[in-house]
PDB file of C-alpha atoms in Angstrom:
ATOM      1  CA  UNK A   1     116.318 -93.910  41.620  1.00  0.00           C
ATOM      2  CA  UNK A   2     113.318 -93.738  43.725  1.00  0.00           C
ATOM      3  CA  UNK A   3     113.660 -90.000  44.245  1.00  0.00           C
ATOM      4  CA  UNK A   4     114.165 -89.343  40.484  1.00  0.00           C
ATOM      5  CA  UNK A   5     111.191 -91.846  40.028  1.00  0.00           C
ATOM      6  CA  UNK A   6     109.071 -90.017  42.514  1.00  0.00           C
ATOM      7  CA  UNK A   7     110.188 -86.599  41.191  1.00  0.00           C
ATOM      8  CA  UNK A   8     109.266 -87.697  37.820  1.00  0.00           C
ATOM      9  CA  UNK A   9     106.042 -89.243  38.985  1.00  0.00           C
ATOM     10  CA  UNK A  10     105.384 -86.079  40.551  1.00  0.00           C
ATOM     11  CA  UNK A  11     106.012 -84.021  37.437  1.00  0.00           C
ATOM     12  CA  UNK A  12     103.964 -86.635  35.482  1.00  0.00           C
ATOM     13  CA  UNK A  13     101.024 -86.391  37.966  1.00  0.00           C
ATOM     14  CA  UNK A  14     101.132 -82.436  37.712  1.00  0.00           C
ATOM     15  CA  UNK A  15     101.306 -82.692  34.112  1.00  0.00           C
ATOM     16  CA  UNK A  16      98.515 -85.228  34.037  1.00  0.00           C
ATOM     17  CA  UNK A  17      96.696 -82.837  36.371  1.00  0.00           C
ATOM     18  CA  UNK A  18      97.167 -79.867  34.206  1.00  0.00           C
ATOM     19  CA  UNK A  19      96.216 -81.939  31.230  1.00  0.00           C
ATOM     20  CA  UNK A  20      93.067 -82.904  32.965  1.00  0.00           C
ATOM     21  CA  UNK A  21      92.270 -79.424  33.979  1.00  0.00           C
ATOM     22  CA  UNK A  22      92.780 -78.371  30.604  1.00  0.00           C
ATOM     23  CA  UNK A  23      90.668 -81.189  29.082  1.00  0.00           C
ATOM     24  CA  UNK A  24      87.847 -80.485  31.720  1.00  0.00           C
ATOM     25  CA  UNK A  25      88.014 -76.793  30.953  1.00  0.00           C
ATOM     26  CA  UNK A  26      87.623 -77.741  27.230  1.00  0.00           C
ATOM     27  CA  UNK A  27      84.898 -80.116  28.063  1.00  0.00           C
ATOM     28  CA  UNK A  28      83.148 -77.501  30.077  1.00  0.00           C
ATOM     29  CA  UNK A  29      83.578 -75.110  27.348  1.00  0.00           C
ATOM     30  CA  UNK A  30      82.300 -77.673  25.035  1.00  0.00           C
ATOM     31  CA  UNK A  31      79.212 -78.312  27.257  1.00  0.00           C
ATOM     32  CA  UNK A  32      78.661 -74.396  27.326  1.00  0.00           C
ATOM     33  CA  UNK A  33      78.870 -74.383  23.652  1.00  0.00           C
ATOM     34  CA  UNK A  34      76.742 -77.460  23.248  1.00  0.00           C
ATOM     35  CA  UNK A  35      74.187 -75.918  25.558  1.00  0.00           C
ATOM     36  CA  UNK A  36      74.207 -72.574  23.751  1.00  0.00           C
ATOM     37  CA  UNK A  37      73.863 -74.762  20.554  1.00  0.00           C
ATOM     38  CA  UNK A  38      71.064 -76.690  22.080  1.00  0.00           C
ATOM     39  CA  UNK A  39      69.386 -73.241  23.176  1.00  0.00           C
ATOM     40  CA  UNK A  40      69.998 -72.135  19.614  1.00  0.00           C
ATOM     41  CA  UNK A  41      68.648 -75.363  18.294  1.00  0.00           C
ATOM     42  CA  UNK A  42      65.395 -74.945  20.433  1.00  0.00           C
ATOM     43  CA  UNK A  43      65.107 -71.288  19.161  1.00  0.00           C
ATOM     44  CA  UNK A  44      65.717 -72.316  15.693  1.00  0.00           C
ATOM     45  CA  UNK A  45      63.109 -75.244  16.115  1.00  0.00           C
ATOM     46  CA  UNK A  46      60.526 -72.771  17.550  1.00  0.00           C
ATOM     47  CA  UNK A  47      61.128 -70.382  14.676  1.00  0.00           C
ATOM     48  CA  UNK A  48      60.926 -73.268  12.153  1.00  0.00           C
ATOM     49  CA  UNK A  49      57.863 -74.550  13.845  1.00  0.00           C
ATOM     50  CA  UNK A  50      56.251 -70.979  13.744  1.00  0.00           C
ATOM     51  CA  UNK A  51      57.437 -70.712  10.044  1.00  0.00           C
ATOM     52  CA  UNK A  52      55.988 -74.133   9.313  1.00  0.00           C
ATOM     53  CA  UNK A  53      52.677 -73.279  10.982  1.00  0.00           C
ATOM     54  CA  UNK A  54      52.669 -69.945   9.130  1.00  0.00           C
ATOM     55  CA  UNK A  55      53.569 -71.767   5.961  1.00  0.00           C
ATOM     56  CA  UNK A  56      50.750 -74.254   6.538  1.00  0.00           C
ATOM     57  CA  UNK A  57      48.273 -71.459   7.317  1.00  0.00           C
ATOM     58  CA  UNK A  58      49.419 -69.689   4.143  1.00  0.00           C
ATOM     59  CA  UNK A  59      49.252 -72.957   2.242  1.00  0.00           C
ATOM     60  CA  UNK A  60      45.711 -73.473   3.505  1.00  0.00           C
ATOM     61  CA  UNK A  61      44.653 -69.762   2.775  1.00  0.00           C
ATOM     62  CA  UNK A  62      46.275 -70.355  -0.730  1.00  0.00           C
ATOM     63  CA  UNK A  63      44.438 -73.569  -1.220  1.00  0.00           C
ATOM     64  CA  UNK A  64      41.204 -71.935  -0.218  1.00  0.00           C
ATOM     65  CA  UNK A  65      42.139 -68.939  -2.503  1.00  0.00           C
ATOM     66  CA  UNK A  66      42.788 -71.322  -5.346  1.00  0.00           C
ATOM     67  CA  UNK A  67      39.472 -72.982  -4.773  1.00  0.00           C
ATOM     68  CA  UNK A  68      37.686 -69.755  -4.624  1.00  0.00           C
ATOM     69  CA  UNK A  69      39.556 -68.667  -7.801  1.00  0.00           C
ATOM     70  CA  UNK A  70      38.720 -71.793  -9.499  1.00  0.00           C
ATOM     71  CA  UNK A  71      34.980 -71.282  -8.574  1.00  0.00           C
ATOM     72  CA  UNK A  72      35.353 -67.660  -9.934  1.00  0.00           C
ATOM     73  CA  UNK A  73      37.073 -69.085 -13.070  1.00  0.00           C
ATOM     74  CA  UNK A  74      34.072 -71.566 -13.565  1.00  0.00           C
ATOM     75  CA  UNK A  75      31.576 -68.759 -12.749  1.00  0.00           C
ATOM     76  CA  UNK A  76      33.316 -66.370 -15.211  1.00  0.00           C
ATOM     77  CA  UNK A  77      33.515 -68.951 -17.800  1.00  0.00           C
ATOM     78  CA  UNK A  78      29.768 -69.724 -17.341  1.00  0.00           C
ATOM     79  CA  UNK A  79      29.109 -66.049 -17.527  1.00  0.00           C
ATOM     80  CA  UNK A  80      31.259 -65.725 -20.745  1.00  0.00           C
ATOM     81  CA  UNK A  81      29.252 -68.612 -22.158  1.00  0.00           C
ATOM     82  CA  UNK A  82      25.902 -66.855 -21.193  1.00  0.00           C
ATOM     83  CA  UNK A  83      27.221 -63.663 -22.686  1.00  0.00           C
ATOM     84  CA  UNK A  84      27.927 -65.257 -25.963  1.00  0.00           C
ATOM     85  CA  UNK A  85      24.463 -66.912 -25.882  1.00  0.00           C
ATOM     86  CA  UNK A  86      22.975 -63.624 -24.869  1.00  0.00           C
ATOM     87  CA  UNK A  87      24.729 -61.858 -27.707  1.00  0.00           C
ATOM     88  CA  UNK A  88      23.361 -64.212 -30.016  1.00  0.00           C
ATOM     89  CA  UNK A  89      19.872 -63.731 -28.568  1.00  0.00           C
ATOM     90  CA  UNK A  90      20.291 -60.035 -28.749  1.00  0.00           C
ATOM     91  CA  UNK A  91      21.144 -60.333 -32.375  1.00  0.00           C
ATOM     92  CA  UNK A  92      18.088 -62.340 -33.156  1.00  0.00           C
ATOM     93  CA  UNK A  93      16.071 -59.908 -31.076  1.00  0.00           C
ATOM     94  CA  UNK A  94      17.595 -56.835 -32.861  1.00  0.00           C
ATOM     95  CA  UNK A  95      16.636 -58.413 -36.163  1.00  0.00           C
ATOM     96  CA  UNK A  96      13.110 -59.131 -34.897  1.00  0.00           C
ATOM     97  CA  UNK A  97      12.750 -55.550 -33.390  1.00  0.00           C
ATOM     98  CA  UNK A  98      14.097 -53.952 -36.574  1.00  0.00           C
ATOM     99  CA  UNK A  99      11.612 -55.800 -38.766  1.00  0.00           C
ATOM    100  CA  UNK A 100       8.716 -55.040 -36.386  1.00  0.00           C
ATOM    101  CA  UNK A 101       9.880 -51.304 -36.226  1.00  0.00           C
ATOM    102  CA  UNK A 102       9.825 -51.161 -39.980  1.00  0.00           C
ATOM    103  CA  UNK A 103       6.312 -52.698 -40.038  1.00  0.00           C
ATOM    104  CA  UNK A 104       5.149 -50.422 -37.238  1.00  0.00           C
ATOM    105  CA  UNK A 105       6.566 -47.339 -38.992  1.00  0.00           C
ATOM    106  CA  UNK A 106       4.949 -48.095 -42.208  1.00  0.00           C
ATOM    107  CA  UNK A 107       1.625 -48.795 -40.228  1.00  0.00           C
ATOM    108  CA  UNK A 108       2.143 -45.589 -38.332  1.00  0.00           C
ATOM    109  CA  UNK A 109       2.877 -43.692 -41.459  1.00  0.00           C
ATOM    110  CA  UNK A 110      -0.571 -44.908 -42.961  1.00  0.00           C
ATOM    111  CA  UNK A 111      -2.247 -44.325 -39.646  1.00  0.00           C
ATOM    112  CA  UNK A 112      -0.914 -40.750 -39.551  1.00  0.00           C
ATOM    113  CA  UNK A 113      -2.182 -40.150 -42.997  1.00  0.00           C
ATOM    114  CA  UNK A 114      -5.435 -41.667 -42.296  1.00  0.00           C
ATOM    115  CA  UNK A 115      -5.666 -39.753 -39.076  1.00  0.00           C
ATOM    116  CA  UNK A 116      -4.757 -36.517 -40.807  1.00  0.00           C
ATOM    117  CA  UNK A 117      -7.621 -37.067 -43.327  1.00  0.00           C
ATOM    118  CA  UNK A 118      -9.882 -37.884 -40.570  1.00  0.00           C
ATOM    119  CA  UNK A 119      -8.871 -34.909 -38.583  1.00  0.00           C
ATOM    120  CA  UNK A 120      -9.160 -32.785 -41.784  1.00  0.00           C
ATOM    121  CA  UNK A 121     -12.789 -34.157 -42.381  1.00  0.00           C
ATOM    122  CA  UNK A 122     -13.712 -33.444 -38.720  1.00  0.00           C
ATOM    123  CA  UNK A 123     -12.247 -29.957 -38.782  1.00  0.00           C
ATOM    124  CA  UNK A 124     -14.236 -29.314 -41.839  1.00  0.00           C
ATOM    125  CA  UNK A 125     -17.360 -30.561 -40.031  1.00  0.00           C
ATOM    126  CA  UNK A 126     -16.422 -28.352 -37.135  1.00  0.00           C
ATOM    127  CA  UNK A 127     -16.063 -25.440 -39.399  1.00  0.00           C
ATOM    128  CA  UNK A 128     -19.681 -25.791 -40.575  1.00  0.00           C
ATOM    129  CA  UNK A 129     -21.033 -26.324 -36.955  1.00  0.00           C
ATOM    130  CA  UNK A 130     -18.858 -23.395 -35.501  1.00  0.00           C
ATOM    131  CA  UNK A 131     -19.851 -21.041 -38.333  1.00  0.00           C
ATOM    132  CA  UNK A 132     -23.655 -21.889 -37.618  1.00  0.00           C
ATOM    133  CA  UNK A 133     -23.070 -21.547 -33.989  1.00  0.00           C
ATOM    134  CA  UNK A 134     -21.113 -18.238 -34.018  1.00  0.00           C
ATOM    135  CA  UNK A 135     -23.533 -16.649 -36.580  1.00  0.00           C
ATOM    136  CA  UNK A 136     -26.483 -17.597 -34.453  1.00  0.00           C
ATOM    137  CA  UNK A 137     -24.539 -16.336 -31.263  1.00  0.00           C
ATOM    138  CA  UNK A 138     -23.798 -13.126 -33.087  1.00  0.00           C
ATOM    139  CA  UNK A 139     -27.466 -12.584 -34.006  1.00  0.00           C
ATOM    140  CA  UNK A 140     -28.602 -13.316 -30.497  1.00  0.00           C
ATOM    141  CA  UNK A 141     -26.005 -11.069 -28.984  1.00  0.00           C
ATOM    142  CA  UNK A 142     -26.978  -8.257 -31.349  1.00  0.00           C
ATOM    143  CA  UNK A 143     -30.741  -8.688 -30.452  1.00  0.00           C
ATOM    144  CA  UNK A 144     -29.765  -8.768 -26.687  1.00  0.00           C
ATOM    145  CA  UNK A 145     -27.702  -5.530 -26.953  1.00  0.00           C
ATOM    146  CA  UNK A 146     -30.372  -3.774 -28.825  1.00  0.00           C
ATOM    147  CA  UNK A 147     -32.975  -4.962 -26.236  1.00  0.00           C
ATOM    148  CA  UNK A 148     -30.721  -3.734 -23.591  1.00  0.00           C
ATOM    149  CA  UNK A 149     -30.505  -0.230 -25.518  1.00  0.00           C
ATOM    150  CA  UNK A 150     -34.125  -0.188 -25.683  1.00  0.00           C
ATOM    151  CA  UNK A 151     -34.481  -0.936 -21.901  1.00  0.00           C
ATOM    152  CA  UNK A 152     -31.896   1.857 -21.356  1.00  0.00           C
ATOM    153  CA  UNK A 153     -34.168   4.154 -23.321  1.00  0.00           C
ATOM    154  CA  UNK A 154     -37.222   3.177 -21.346  1.00  0.00           C
ATOM    155  CA  UNK A 155     -35.268   3.918 -18.166  1.00  0.00           C
ATOM    156  CA  UNK A 156     -34.237   7.235 -19.367  1.00  0.00           C
ATOM    157  CA  UNK A 157     -37.821   7.825 -20.543  1.00  0.00           C
ATOM    158  CA  UNK A 158     -39.172   6.882 -17.015  1.00  0.00           C
ATOM    159  CA  UNK A 159     -36.612   9.252 -15.573  1.00  0.00           C
ATOM    160  CA  UNK A 160     -37.995  12.076 -17.719  1.00  0.00           C
ATOM    161  CA  UNK A 161     -41.481  11.137 -16.809  1.00  0.00           C
ATOM    162  CA  UNK A 162     -40.697  11.171 -13.152  1.00  0.00           C
ATOM    163  CA  UNK A 163     -39.205  14.575 -13.347  1.00  0.00           C
ATOM    164  CA  UNK A 164     -42.176  15.658 -15.643  1.00  0.00           C
ATOM    165  CA  UNK A 165     -44.675  14.316 -13.027  1.00  0.00           C
ATOM    166  CA  UNK A 166     -42.931  16.307 -10.241  1.00  0.00           C
ATOM    167  CA  UNK A 167     -43.170  19.394 -12.335  1.00  0.00           C
ATOM    168  CA  UNK A 168     -46.777  18.818 -13.295  1.00  0.00           C
ATOM    169  CA  UNK A 169     -48.081  17.101  -9.890  1.00  0.00           C
ATOM    170  CA  UNK A 170     -49.007  13.970 -11.884  1.00  0.00           C
ATOM    171  CA  UNK A 171     -50.419  11.456  -9.460  1.00  0.00           C
ATOM    172  CA  UNK A 172     -48.880   8.577 -11.579  1.00  0.00           C
ATOM    173  CA  UNK A 173     -45.470   9.498 -10.128  1.00  0.00           C
ATOM    174  CA  UNK A 174     -45.219   6.334  -8.000  1.00  0.00           C
ATOM    175  CA  UNK A 175     -46.054   4.125 -11.020  1.00  0.00           C
ATOM    176  CA  UNK A 176     -43.355   5.424 -13.111  1.00  0.00           C
ATOM    177  CA  UNK A 177     -40.980   4.843 -10.072  1.00  0.00           C
ATOM    178  CA  UNK A 178     -42.224   1.390  -9.764  1.00  0.00           C
ATOM    179  CA  UNK A 179     -41.898   0.764 -13.634  1.00  0.00           C
ATOM    180  CA  UNK A 180     -38.382   2.193 -13.642  1.00  0.00           C
ATOM    181  CA  UNK A 181     -37.367  -0.452 -10.812  1.00  0.00           C
ATOM    182  CA  UNK A 182     -38.890  -3.226 -12.978  1.00  0.00           C
ATOM    183  CA  UNK A 183     -36.800  -1.974 -16.002  1.00  0.00           C
ATOM    184  CA  UNK A 184     -33.609  -1.872 -13.773  1.00  0.00           C
ATOM    185  CA  UNK A 185     -34.346  -5.404 -12.765  1.00  0.00           C
ATOM    186  CA  UNK A 186     -34.774  -6.394 -16.464  1.00  0.00           C
ATOM    187  CA  UNK A 187     -31.630  -4.486 -17.463  1.00  0.00           C
ATOM    188  CA  UNK A 188     -29.618  -6.457 -14.867  1.00  0.00           C
ATOM    189  CA  UNK A 189     -30.847  -9.663 -16.238  1.00  0.00           C
ATOM    190  CA  UNK A 190     -30.208  -8.700 -19.916  1.00  0.00           C
ATOM    191  CA  UNK A 191     -26.812  -7.395 -19.153  1.00  0.00           C
ATOM    192  CA  UNK A 192     -25.911 -10.675 -17.292  1.00  0.00           C
ATOM    193  CA  UNK A 193     -27.104 -12.584 -20.449  1.00  0.00           C
ATOM    194  CA  UNK A 194     -25.081 -10.362 -22.765  1.00  0.00           C
ATOM    195  CA  UNK A 195     -21.916 -10.729 -20.656  1.00  0.00           C
ATOM    196  CA  UNK A 196     -22.309 -14.604 -20.587  1.00  0.00           C
ATOM    197  CA  UNK A 197     -22.958 -14.741 -24.335  1.00  0.00           C
ATOM    198  CA  UNK A 198     -19.793 -12.683 -24.842  1.00  0.00           C
ATOM    199  CA  UNK A 199     -17.771 -14.726 -22.574  1.00  0.00           C
ATOM    200  CA  UNK A 200     -19.050 -17.995 -24.137  1.00  0.00           C
ATOM    201  CA  UNK A 201     -18.341 -16.426 -27.675  1.00  0.00           C
ATOM    202  CA  UNK A 202     -14.801 -15.567 -26.751  1.00  0.00           C
ATOM    203  CA  UNK A 203     -14.117 -18.967 -25.184  1.00  0.00           C
ATOM    204  CA  UNK A 204     -15.483 -20.749 -28.217  1.00  0.00           C
ATOM    205  CA  UNK A 205     -13.541 -18.325 -30.552  1.00  0.00           C
ATOM    206  CA  UNK A 206     -10.351 -19.147 -28.742  1.00  0.00           C
ATOM    207  CA  UNK A 207     -10.962 -22.868 -29.077  1.00  0.00           C
ATOM    208  CA  UNK A 208     -11.779 -22.492 -32.682  1.00  0.00           C
ATOM    209  CA  UNK A 209      -8.564 -20.584 -33.761  1.00  0.00           C
ATOM    210  CA  UNK A 210      -6.215 -23.665 -33.656  1.00  0.00           C
ATOM    211  CA  UNK A 211      -8.518 -25.550 -35.915  1.00  0.00           C
ATOM    212  CA  UNK A 212      -8.843 -22.601 -38.218  1.00  0.00           C
ATOM    213  CA  UNK A 213      -5.143 -22.361 -38.510  1.00  0.00           C
ATOM    214  CA  UNK A 214      -4.898 -26.066 -39.110  1.00  0.00           C
ATOM    215  CA  UNK A 215      -7.417 -25.794 -42.000  1.00  0.00           C
ATOM    216  CA  UNK A 216      -5.321 -22.880 -43.533  1.00  0.00           C
ATOM    217  CA  UNK A 217      -2.110 -24.849 -43.295  1.00  0.00           C
ATOM    218  CA  UNK A 218      -3.903 -27.855 -45.104  1.00  0.00           C
ATOM    219  CA  UNK A 219      -4.423 -25.537 -47.943  1.00  0.00           C
ATOM    220  CA  UNK A 220      -8.141 -24.869 -47.666  1.00  0.00           C
ATOM    221  CA  UNK A 221      -9.477 -21.388 -48.191  1.00  0.00           C
ATOM    222  CA  UNK A 222     -12.540 -20.113 -46.677  1.00  0.00           C
ATOM    223  CA  UNK A 223     -14.013 -17.000 -44.872  1.00  0.00           C
ATOM    224  CA  UNK A 224     -13.368 -16.963 -41.118  1.00  0.00           C
ATOM    225  CA  UNK A 225     -16.689 -17.280 -39.164  1.00  0.00           C
ATOM    226  CA  UNK A 226     -15.278 -14.603 -36.724  1.00  0.00           C
ATOM    227  CA  UNK A 227     -15.066 -12.234 -39.592  1.00  0.00           C
ATOM    228  CA  UNK A 228     -18.413 -13.336 -41.256  1.00  0.00           C
ATOM    229  CA  UNK A 229     -20.212 -12.907 -37.902  1.00  0.00           C
ATOM    230  CA  UNK A 230     -19.161  -9.128 -37.763  1.00  0.00           C
ATOM    231  CA  UNK A 231     -19.852  -8.701 -41.400  1.00  0.00           C
ATOM    232  CA  UNK A 232     -23.333  -9.932 -40.954  1.00  0.00           C
ATOM    233  CA  UNK A 233     -23.826  -7.607 -38.061  1.00  0.00           C
ATOM    234  CA  UNK A 234     -23.073  -4.518 -40.125  1.00  0.00           C
ATOM    235  CA  UNK A 235     -26.277  -4.686 -42.248  1.00  0.00           C
ATOM    236  CA  UNK A 236     -28.686  -4.970 -39.324  1.00  0.00           C
ATOM    237  CA  UNK A 237     -26.918  -2.411 -37.497  1.00  0.00           C
ATOM    238  CA  UNK A 238     -26.854  -0.072 -40.216  1.00  0.00           C
ATOM    239  CA  UNK A 239     -30.562  -0.420 -40.687  1.00  0.00           C
ATOM    240  CA  UNK A 240     -31.358   0.106 -37.181  1.00  0.00           C
ATOM    241  CA  UNK A 241     -28.943   3.223 -37.161  1.00  0.00           C
ATOM    242  CA  UNK A 242     -30.892   4.822 -40.212  1.00  0.00           C
ATOM    243  CA  UNK A 243     -34.229   3.962 -38.503  1.00  0.00           C
ATOM    244  CA  UNK A 244     -33.015   5.572 -35.315  1.00  0.00           C
ATOM    245  CA  UNK A 245     -31.667   8.566 -37.208  1.00  0.00           C
ATOM    246  CA  UNK A 246     -35.091   8.987 -38.915  1.00  0.00           C
ATOM    247  CA  UNK A 247     -37.233   8.750 -35.757  1.00  0.00           C
ATOM    248  CA  UNK A 248     -34.748  10.794 -33.734  1.00  0.00           C
ATOM    249  CA  UNK A 249     -34.978  13.483 -36.415  1.00  0.00           C
ATOM    250  CA  UNK A 250     -38.675  13.460 -36.422  1.00  0.00           C
ATOM    251  CA  UNK A 251     -38.820  13.512 -32.619  1.00  0.00           C
ATOM    252  CA  UNK A 252     -36.416  16.367 -32.706  1.00  0.00           C
ATOM    253  CA  UNK A 253     -38.549  18.154 -35.220  1.00  0.00           C
ATOM    254  CA  UNK A 254     -41.744  17.476 -33.145  1.00  0.00           C
ATOM    255  CA  UNK A 255     -40.496  17.738 -29.554  1.00  0.00           C
ATOM    256  CA  UNK A 256     -37.596  20.127 -29.813  1.00  0.00           C
ATOM    257  CA  UNK A 257     -37.785  22.412 -32.894  1.00  0.00           C
ATOM    258  CA  UNK A 258     -41.456  22.881 -32.572  1.00  0.00           C
ATOM    259  CA  UNK A 259     -41.187  23.646 -28.857  1.00  0.00           C
ATOM    260  CA  UNK A 260     -38.199  25.919 -29.439  1.00  0.00           C
ATOM    261  CA  UNK A 261     -40.274  27.989 -31.936  1.00  0.00           C
ATOM    262  CA  UNK A 262     -43.171  28.236 -29.624  1.00  0.00           C
ATOM    263  CA  UNK A 263     -40.988  29.177 -26.712  1.00  0.00           C
ATOM    264  CA  UNK A 264     -39.326  31.897 -28.926  1.00  0.00           C
ATOM    265  CA  UNK A 265     -42.627  33.309 -30.082  1.00  0.00           C
ATOM    266  CA  UNK A 266     -43.942  33.314 -26.479  1.00  0.00           C
ATOM    267  CA  UNK A 267     -40.846  35.093 -25.260  1.00  0.00           C
ATOM    268  CA  UNK A 268     -41.060  37.773 -28.048  1.00  0.00           C
ATOM    269  CA  UNK A 269     -44.981  38.146 -27.299  1.00  0.00           C
ATOM    270  CA  UNK A 270     -44.572  38.505 -23.526  1.00  0.00           C
ATOM    271  CA  UNK A 271     -41.621  41.044 -24.234  1.00  0.00           C
ATOM    272  CA  UNK A 272     -43.778  42.921 -26.511  1.00  0.00           C
ATOM    273  CA  UNK A 273     -46.824  42.820 -24.192  1.00  0.00           C
ATOM    274  CA  UNK A 274     -44.575  44.097 -21.255  1.00  0.00           C
ATOM    275  CA  UNK A 275     -43.019  46.887 -23.582  1.00  0.00           C
ATOM    276  CA  UNK A 276     -46.564  48.056 -24.770  1.00  0.00           C
ATOM    277  CA  UNK A 277     -48.155  47.421 -21.384  1.00  0.00           C
ATOM    278  CA  UNK A 278     -51.061  45.583 -23.151  1.00  0.00           C
ATOM    279  CA  UNK A 279     -51.385  42.283 -21.209  1.00  0.00           C
ATOM    280  CA  UNK A 280     -54.268  40.992 -23.421  1.00  0.00           C
ATOM    281  CA  UNK A 281     -51.656  40.458 -26.104  1.00  0.00           C
ATOM    282  CA  UNK A 282     -50.952  37.146 -24.366  1.00  0.00           C
ATOM    283  CA  UNK A 283     -53.484  34.363 -25.149  1.00  0.00           C
ATOM    284  CA  UNK A 284     -55.659  32.871 -22.506  1.00  0.00           C
ATOM    285  CA  UNK A 285     -54.745  29.525 -20.647  1.00  0.00           C
ATOM    286  CA  UNK A 286     -57.249  27.455 -22.683  1.00  0.00           C
ATOM    287  CA  UNK A 287     -55.776  28.669 -26.072  1.00  0.00           C
ATOM    288  CA  UNK A 288     -58.894  30.822 -26.998  1.00  0.00           C
ATOM    289  CA  UNK A 289     -58.727  34.395 -28.268  1.00  0.00           C
ATOM    290  CA  UNK A 290     -59.181  37.377 -25.947  1.00  0.00           C
ATOM    291  CA  UNK A 291     -59.911  40.866 -26.752  1.00  0.00           C
ATOM    292  CA  UNK A 292     -56.736  42.206 -28.322  1.00  0.00           C
ATOM    293  CA  UNK A 293     -55.194  38.724 -29.038  1.00  0.00           C
ATOM    294  CA  UNK A 294     -54.139  37.593 -32.416  1.00  0.00           C
ATOM    295  CA  UNK A 295     -56.618  35.112 -33.880  1.00  0.00           C
ATOM    296  CA  UNK A 296     -55.474  31.488 -34.210  1.00  0.00           C
ATOM    297  CA  UNK A 297     -52.657  32.047 -31.739  1.00  0.00           C
ATOM    298  CA  UNK A 298     -51.712  29.184 -29.461  1.00  0.00           C
ATOM    299  CA  UNK A 299     -51.910  28.968 -25.736  1.00  0.00           C
ATOM    300  CA  UNK A 300     -48.410  29.602 -24.062  1.00  0.00           C
ATOM    301  CA  UNK A 301     -49.025  26.381 -22.000  1.00  0.00           C
ATOM    302  CA  UNK A 302     -48.997  22.858 -23.464  1.00  0.00           C
ATOM    303  CA  UNK A 303     -51.956  20.891 -22.493  1.00  0.00           C
ATOM    304  CA  UNK A 304     -51.176  17.237 -21.340  1.00  0.00           C
ATOM    305  CA  UNK A 305     -54.095  14.923 -21.697  1.00  0.00           C
ATOM    306  CA  UNK A 306     -54.693  12.747 -18.550  1.00  0.00           C
ATOM    307  CA  UNK A 307     -55.097   9.724 -20.604  1.00  0.00           C
ATOM    308  CA  UNK A 308     -52.254  10.228 -23.160  1.00  0.00           C
ATOM    309  CA  UNK A 309     -51.587   6.916 -24.779  1.00  0.00           C
ATOM    310  CA  UNK A 310     -47.913   7.418 -25.341  1.00  0.00           C
ATOM    311  CA  UNK A 311     -45.092   9.854 -25.766  1.00  0.00           C
ATOM    312  CA  UNK A 312     -42.876   9.234 -28.850  1.00  0.00           C
ATOM    313  CA  UNK A 313     -39.150   9.113 -27.893  1.00  0.00           C
ATOM    314  CA  UNK A 314     -36.053   7.813 -29.913  1.00  0.00           C
ATOM    315  CA  UNK A 315     -38.174   6.092 -32.579  1.00  0.00           C
ATOM    316  CA  UNK A 316     -40.653   4.178 -30.336  1.00  0.00           C
ATOM    317  CA  UNK A 317     -43.560   4.846 -28.057  1.00  0.00           C
ATOM    318  CA  UNK A 318     -43.311   4.950 -24.365  1.00  0.00           C
ATOM    319  CA  UNK A 319     -46.494   4.022 -22.600  1.00  0.00           C
ATOM    320  CA  UNK A 320     -48.115   6.354 -20.261  1.00  0.00           C
ATOM    321  CA  UNK A 321     -48.794   3.821 -17.424  1.00  0.00           C
ATOM    322  CA  UNK A 322     -51.933   5.698 -16.312  1.00  0.00           C
ATOM    323  CA  UNK A 323     -53.867   2.609 -15.165  1.00  0.00           C
ATOM    324  CA  UNK A 324     -51.605  -0.442 -15.517  1.00  0.00           C
ATOM    325  CA  UNK A 325     -48.009  -1.393 -15.630  1.00  0.00           C
ATOM    326  CA  UNK A 326     -46.470  -2.824 -18.847  1.00  0.00           C
ATOM    327  CA  UNK A 327     -44.348  -5.971 -18.429  1.00  0.00           C
ATOM    328  CA  UNK A 328     -41.031  -5.855 -20.321  1.00  0.00           C
ATOM    329  CA  UNK A 329     -39.553  -9.195 -21.392  1.00  0.00           C
ATOM    330  CA  UNK A 330     -35.759  -9.666 -22.463  1.00  0.00           C
TER     331      UNK A 330
END
């Protein structure tokens, strides 16, 4: 009985030992699982902590965003209210500006009409002044040009006198040279004045043309001062031309045609004297008759009196300048 009891006890102890080992293994397994679960819990807690922190941060950001959005909303609402108020103000300003524009337009139209009338009156006055100025300028320019032609004639006459003095050994040669220098100086001065008058006249004419066109456009009909000046110049220039033709014709008759006849007669007489061998057929130097000469025949040499007052050239008299110089003004 004891053996069986001991054997049974041994088996019971072995079974108990096996059960204890199995339980201990399950306990260890449970402990390992519990540790893994604890580790997982810690990990999950860390994750949740991080997620909570992130959520809190996002919540704070969202709250800040909401605050900013609320501020923007308030600002936009205020801006919208201001826009509505500004729209009302702009409508009122538009009405005021439209009324003011109509008034200003009306006044401007009246002012333009009055201004056009004043401008037309001033342009009419300018027409009178410009006509007087341009006609006076044309007359002055005509006189200066004719004076310039007269000085040119005097210079040509001095050149002729200088050449004539060289041929006749006239002691007044230097006087003619000095006089020609003075004429050249006067000519330069007159030429300068003529050019300045022409330039001034062209400038004033260019300034006048827009006003003339404006007067024509306004319906006013008048003769252009530019045309009137040239028409006025035709009469004096024609009279001067006729006088010049008259005096030039007379000078040619006295100085050229008569001298040509005398030269031809002298040439024929000398040729006849040479052919016949009678030298007495030629007149003496003083113009008197010699034996065998024709009564009343002129001397072949023209005498030039030392104190001759003037030589007529181109319709006027050129002084001889024997004893004094003649001043020429422009």
